[in-house]
Amino acid sequence: MTMQGDVVVVTGGTSGIGQVAAETLANRGARIVLIAREPQRAAGTLAKLKVAGPDAQHSVHLADLSSIEATRRVGAAIAASESRIDVLINNAGAVFGRREVSVDGLEMTFAVNHMAYFVLTQALRDRLVATPGARVVSTASAAHTSGKLDFNDLQSTTSYSSIRAYGTSKLCNILFTRELARRFMGTGVTANCLHPGFVATRFASQSGGLIQALAPLAKLFAVTPQQGADTIIYLTASPDVADKTGLYFYKRKPISPSPTAQDNAAASVLWATSEAIAGGVKLGFGVDPGG
């Protein structure tokens, strides 16, 4: 499907499945707005986008998405510079072999993999609602089944396991999508998430600890970035899912996540908790349609 003239905001688009998705969508006519942390990688990806879609004015905004303030600031900058946003792809993610803390005092996996999705989507809400048929596509993972949502210790202060922290962040992605879809009800904006498969990318290559040591071996059994990006592209561009919302996809098909990931009460509590962490700024999401 052509995306001529559509504006697509992409995080995590300078490598792996995010970059494949961005280039593919640029080739279909979309104008890509990248959010990236590293200037050199951003410049390299921007050059590739100009080759893939030479007729569009692709752009890059630099921000460290582990910082709530930086994420809010880049979201505000994009909202100010774009009159419409057809798709927001929340794809940036990381895993950390040892517990690290963000500038906001948050455990880094939670900060990058969940709070960045939450804060950026809030910042772009008005532009999404103003764009007919807009979509939010978030990269989750089957790893969510290893997560445990403990609202008394979301920052893993009592104990830390990189696998559990990553799984919990991916569980948050699915619950966030469910609640986001509910809060977008009636606006015309859809929200879906996906498991891309285990993909052979640079992901985990700098995580430290056992995960980094095992990553090269595990990637021998991984799918390619092209295969991993396929469902992102499908959810972004296909008319087949124009009216689908609040779902979790794998290989272009909606599947059931874990029972914990289907807990609407937990999704609501996670939203309220995330809102409090972000400073209580609702930015239009304050009304709870379900009561």
Coordinates of C-alpha atoms in Angstrom, one line a residue:
M1 CA 0.0 0.0 0.0
T2 CA 1.3 3.5 -0.9
M3 CA 1.8 5.9 1.9
Q4 CA 2.4 9.0 -0.3
G5 CA 2.5 12.1 1.9
D6 CA 1.9 10.3 5.2
V7 CA 4.0 11.5 8.1
V8 CA 5.4 8.6 10.2
V9 CA 7.3 9.3 13.5
V10 CA 9.7 6.5 14.3
T11 CA 11.8 5.8 17.5
G12 CA 14.5 3.2 17.3
G13 CA 14.8 3.8 13.6
T14 CA 18.6 3.9 13.2
S15 CA 19.2 0.2 13.3
G16 CA 17.5 -3.2 13.1
I17 CA 13.8 -3.6 12.5
G18 CA 13.1 0.1 13.0
Q19 CA 15.5 1.1 10.3
V20 CA 14.1 -1.5 7.9
A21 CA 10.6 -0.3 8.6
A22 CA 11.5 3.4 8.1
E23 CA 13.3 2.7 4.8
T24 CA 10.4 0.6 3.5
L25 CA 7.8 3.2 4.4
A26 CA 10.0 5.9 2.9
N27 CA 10.1 3.9 -0.3
R28 CA 6.3 3.8 -0.3
G29 CA 6.1 7.6 -0.2
A30 CA 6.0 8.3 3.6
R31 CA 7.9 11.2 5.1
I32 CA 9.8 9.8 8.1
V33 CA 10.4 11.8 11.2
L34 CA 13.2 10.0 13.2
I35 CA 13.9 10.4 16.9
A36 CA 17.4 9.2 17.5
R37 CA 20.0 9.5 20.3
E38 CA 23.3 9.2 18.4
P39 CA 24.0 12.0 15.8
Q40 CA 26.2 9.9 13.6
R41 CA 23.8 7.0 13.3
A42 CA 21.0 9.4 12.7
A43 CA 22.8 11.1 9.9
G44 CA 23.6 7.7 8.3
T45 CA 20.0 6.6 8.5
L46 CA 18.7 9.9 7.2
A47 CA 21.0 9.5 4.1
K48 CA 19.5 6.0 3.5
L49 CA 16.0 7.5 3.8
K50 CA 16.7 10.1 1.2
V51 CA 17.7 7.3 -1.2
A52 CA 14.7 5.2 -0.3
G53 CA 12.2 8.2 -0.6
P54 CA 14.0 11.0 -2.4
D55 CA 10.9 13.1 -2.9
A56 CA 10.1 13.6 0.8
Q57 CA 11.7 15.9 3.4
H58 CA 12.7 13.3 6.0
S59 CA 13.9 14.8 9.3
V60 CA 15.7 13.8 12.5
H61 CA 15.2 15.0 16.1
L62 CA 17.9 14.1 18.6
A63 CA 16.8 13.0 22.1
D64 CA 17.7 10.7 24.9
L65 CA 14.5 8.8 25.4
S66 CA 15.6 7.5 28.8
S67 CA 14.9 11.1 30.1
I68 CA 11.3 12.1 30.6
E69 CA 12.0 15.7 30.1
A70 CA 14.0 15.1 26.8
T71 CA 11.2 12.8 25.6
R72 CA 8.6 15.4 26.4
R73 CA 10.7 18.1 24.8
V74 CA 11.2 16.3 21.5
G75 CA 7.5 15.4 21.4
A76 CA 6.6 19.0 21.8
A77 CA 9.1 20.0 19.0
I78 CA 7.6 17.5 16.6
A79 CA 4.0 18.5 17.5
A80 CA 5.0 22.1 16.8
S81 CA 6.6 21.4 13.5
E82 CA 4.1 18.8 12.1
S83 CA 0.4 19.7 11.3
R84 CA -0.4 16.0 11.1
I85 CA 1.0 12.6 12.2
D86 CA -0.4 9.6 10.5
V87 CA 1.6 7.0 12.4
L88 CA 3.7 6.9 15.6
I89 CA 5.9 3.9 15.7
N90 CA 7.2 3.3 19.3
N91 CA 10.1 1.0 18.7
A92 CA 13.1 2.1 20.7
G93 CA 14.2 -0.4 23.3
A94 CA 17.1 -1.6 25.3
V95 CA 18.1 -4.3 27.7
F96 CA 20.7 -3.9 30.5
G97 CA 22.7 -6.7 32.0
R98 CA 23.1 -4.8 35.3
R99 CA 20.7 -2.4 37.0
E100 CA 21.2 1.1 35.8
V101 CA 19.3 4.3 36.7
S102 CA 18.1 7.1 34.4
V103 CA 18.5 10.8 35.1
D104 CA 15.0 10.6 36.6
G105 CA 16.0 7.9 39.0
L106 CA 14.1 5.2 37.1
E107 CA 15.4 1.7 36.3
M108 CA 16.7 2.1 32.8
T109 CA 14.8 -0.7 31.1
F110 CA 11.5 0.7 32.5
A111 CA 12.5 4.2 31.5
V112 CA 13.5 3.5 27.9
N113 CA 11.1 0.6 27.0
H114 CA 7.9 1.9 28.7
M115 CA 8.0 5.5 29.9
A116 CA 9.4 6.8 26.6
Y117 CA 6.4 5.2 24.8
F118 CA 4.0 6.7 27.3
V119 CA 5.4 10.2 27.4
L120 CA 6.0 10.5 23.6
T121 CA 2.5 9.3 22.8
Q122 CA 1.0 11.8 25.2
A123 CA 3.0 14.6 23.7
L124 CA 1.8 13.7 20.1
R125 CA -1.8 12.9 21.0
D126 CA -3.4 16.1 19.6
R127 CA -1.6 15.7 16.3
L128 CA -2.7 12.0 16.1
V129 CA -6.3 12.8 16.9
A130 CA -6.3 15.6 14.3
T131 CA -5.2 13.2 11.6
P132 CA -7.9 10.9 10.1
G133 CA -7.1 7.2 10.5
A134 CA -3.9 7.8 12.6
R135 CA -2.3 4.8 14.2
V136 CA 0.1 4.1 17.1
V137 CA 2.2 1.0 16.6
S138 CA 4.3 -0.2 19.5
T139 CA 6.9 -3.0 19.6
A140 CA 6.3 -5.4 22.4
S141 CA 7.7 -9.0 22.7
A142 CA 6.8 -12.5 23.6
A143 CA 9.3 -11.9 26.4
H144 CA 6.4 -10.3 28.3
T145 CA 5.6 -13.7 29.6
S146 CA 8.7 -13.5 31.8
G147 CA 7.7 -10.2 33.2
K148 CA 6.2 -9.5 36.6
L149 CA 4.3 -6.3 37.3
D150 CA 5.0 -5.4 40.9
F151 CA 3.6 -1.9 41.5
N152 CA 5.4 -1.8 44.9
D153 CA 8.7 -2.2 43.1
L154 CA 8.5 -1.1 39.5
Q155 CA 12.1 0.1 39.6
S156 CA 13.6 -3.3 40.7
T157 CA 15.2 -1.9 43.8
T158 CA 14.9 -5.1 45.9
S159 CA 16.3 -7.4 43.3
Y160 CA 17.2 -7.1 39.6
S161 CA 17.2 -9.6 36.8
S162 CA 17.8 -8.3 33.3
I163 CA 15.5 -10.9 31.8
R164 CA 12.7 -10.1 34.2
A165 CA 13.2 -6.4 33.8
Y166 CA 13.0 -6.6 30.0
G167 CA 10.0 -8.9 30.2
T168 CA 8.2 -6.6 32.5
S169 CA 8.9 -3.6 30.2
K170 CA 7.4 -5.6 27.3
L171 CA 4.4 -6.5 29.5
C172 CA 4.0 -2.8 30.1
N173 CA 4.0 -2.2 26.4
I174 CA 1.0 -4.5 25.9
L175 CA -0.9 -3.1 28.9
F176 CA -0.2 0.4 27.7
T177 CA -1.5 -0.4 24.2
R178 CA -4.8 -1.8 25.7
E179 CA -5.4 1.2 27.8
L180 CA -4.3 3.6 25.1
A181 CA -6.8 2.0 22.6
R182 CA -9.5 2.4 25.2
R183 CA -8.7 6.1 25.8
F184 CA -8.6 6.7 22.0
M185 CA -12.0 5.2 21.5
G186 CA -14.2 7.5 19.5
T187 CA -11.3 9.6 18.1
G188 CA -10.5 7.4 15.1
V189 CA -7.0 6.7 16.3
T190 CA -6.0 3.0 16.6
A191 CA -3.3 1.5 18.9
N192 CA -1.8 -1.9 18.4
C193 CA 1.4 -3.7 19.4
L194 CA 3.4 -6.7 18.2
H195 CA 6.0 -9.3 18.8
P196 CA 8.6 -9.1 16.0
G197 CA 10.2 -12.4 16.7
F198 CA 13.7 -12.8 18.0
V199 CA 15.7 -10.7 15.5
A200 CA 19.3 -10.6 14.6
T201 CA 20.2 -7.0 15.2
R202 CA 22.6 -5.0 17.4
F203 CA 20.1 -5.2 20.2
A204 CA 21.7 -6.4 23.4
S205 CA 25.2 -6.0 21.9
Q206 CA 26.1 -3.4 24.6
S207 CA 23.9 -4.5 27.4
G208 CA 26.7 -6.0 29.5
G209 CA 26.6 -9.1 31.6
L210 CA 25.4 -12.5 30.6
I211 CA 22.9 -11.3 28.0
Q212 CA 25.7 -9.6 26.0
A213 CA 27.9 -12.6 26.2
L214 CA 25.1 -15.0 25.0
A215 CA 23.7 -12.6 22.3
P216 CA 26.0 -13.7 19.4
L217 CA 25.1 -17.4 20.0
A218 CA 21.3 -16.7 20.3
K219 CA 21.3 -14.6 17.1
L220 CA 22.4 -17.7 15.1
F221 CA 18.8 -18.8 15.5
A222 CA 17.2 -15.4 15.0
V223 CA 15.0 -14.1 12.1
T224 CA 16.3 -11.3 9.9
P225 CA 15.6 -7.6 10.5
Q226 CA 13.5 -7.7 7.3
Q227 CA 11.3 -10.5 8.7
G228 CA 11.1 -8.8 12.1
A229 CA 10.0 -5.5 10.6
D230 CA 7.2 -7.1 8.5
T231 CA 4.5 -6.8 11.1
I232 CA 5.5 -3.2 12.0
I233 CA 5.1 -2.3 8.3
Y234 CA 1.8 -4.3 8.1
L235 CA 0.3 -2.5 11.2
T236 CA 1.5 0.9 9.9
A237 CA 0.3 0.6 6.3
S238 CA -2.3 -2.1 5.7
P239 CA -6.0 -1.3 5.2
D240 CA -6.8 -4.7 6.8
V241 CA -6.1 -3.3 10.3
A242 CA -7.5 0.2 9.8
D243 CA -10.3 -0.5 12.3
K244 CA -8.4 -2.9 14.6
T245 CA -7.3 -1.6 17.9
G246 CA -6.0 -2.7 21.3
L247 CA -4.5 -5.9 19.9
Y248 CA -1.2 -7.8 20.1
F249 CA 0.1 -9.2 16.7
Y250 CA 2.6 -11.8 15.6
K251 CA 3.3 -12.5 12.0
R252 CA 0.5 -10.2 10.9
K253 CA -2.1 -12.0 13.0
P254 CA -3.7 -10.9 16.3
I255 CA -2.8 -13.4 19.1
S256 CA -3.6 -13.6 22.8
P257 CA -0.8 -12.4 25.1
S258 CA -0.4 -13.8 28.6
P259 CA -3.4 -13.5 31.0
T260 CA -1.5 -10.9 32.9
A261 CA -1.2 -8.8 29.7
Q262 CA -5.0 -8.9 29.3
D263 CA -5.7 -7.5 32.8
N264 CA -7.5 -4.3 32.2
A265 CA -7.4 -3.3 35.8
A266 CA -3.6 -3.6 35.8
A267 CA -3.5 -1.6 32.6
S268 CA -5.5 1.2 34.3
V269 CA -3.2 1.2 37.3
L270 CA -0.1 1.2 35.1
W271 CA -1.4 4.2 33.3
A272 CA -2.1 6.2 36.5
T273 CA 1.3 5.2 37.9
S274 CA 3.1 6.2 34.7
E275 CA 1.2 9.5 34.6
A276 CA 2.3 10.2 38.2
I277 CA 5.9 9.4 37.3
A278 CA 5.7 11.7 34.3
G279 CA 4.5 14.5 36.5
G280 CA 0.8 14.1 36.2
V281 CA 0.5 15.8 32.9
K282 CA -2.6 14.3 31.2
L283 CA -2.4 16.1 27.9
G284 CA -5.9 15.1 26.9
F285 CA -6.1 11.6 28.2
G286 CA -7.7 12.5 31.5
V287 CA -11.2 11.2 30.8
D288 CA -11.6 7.6 31.6
P289 CA -14.2 6.3 29.1
G290 CA -14.8 3.2 31.1
G291 CA -15.6 5.0 34.3

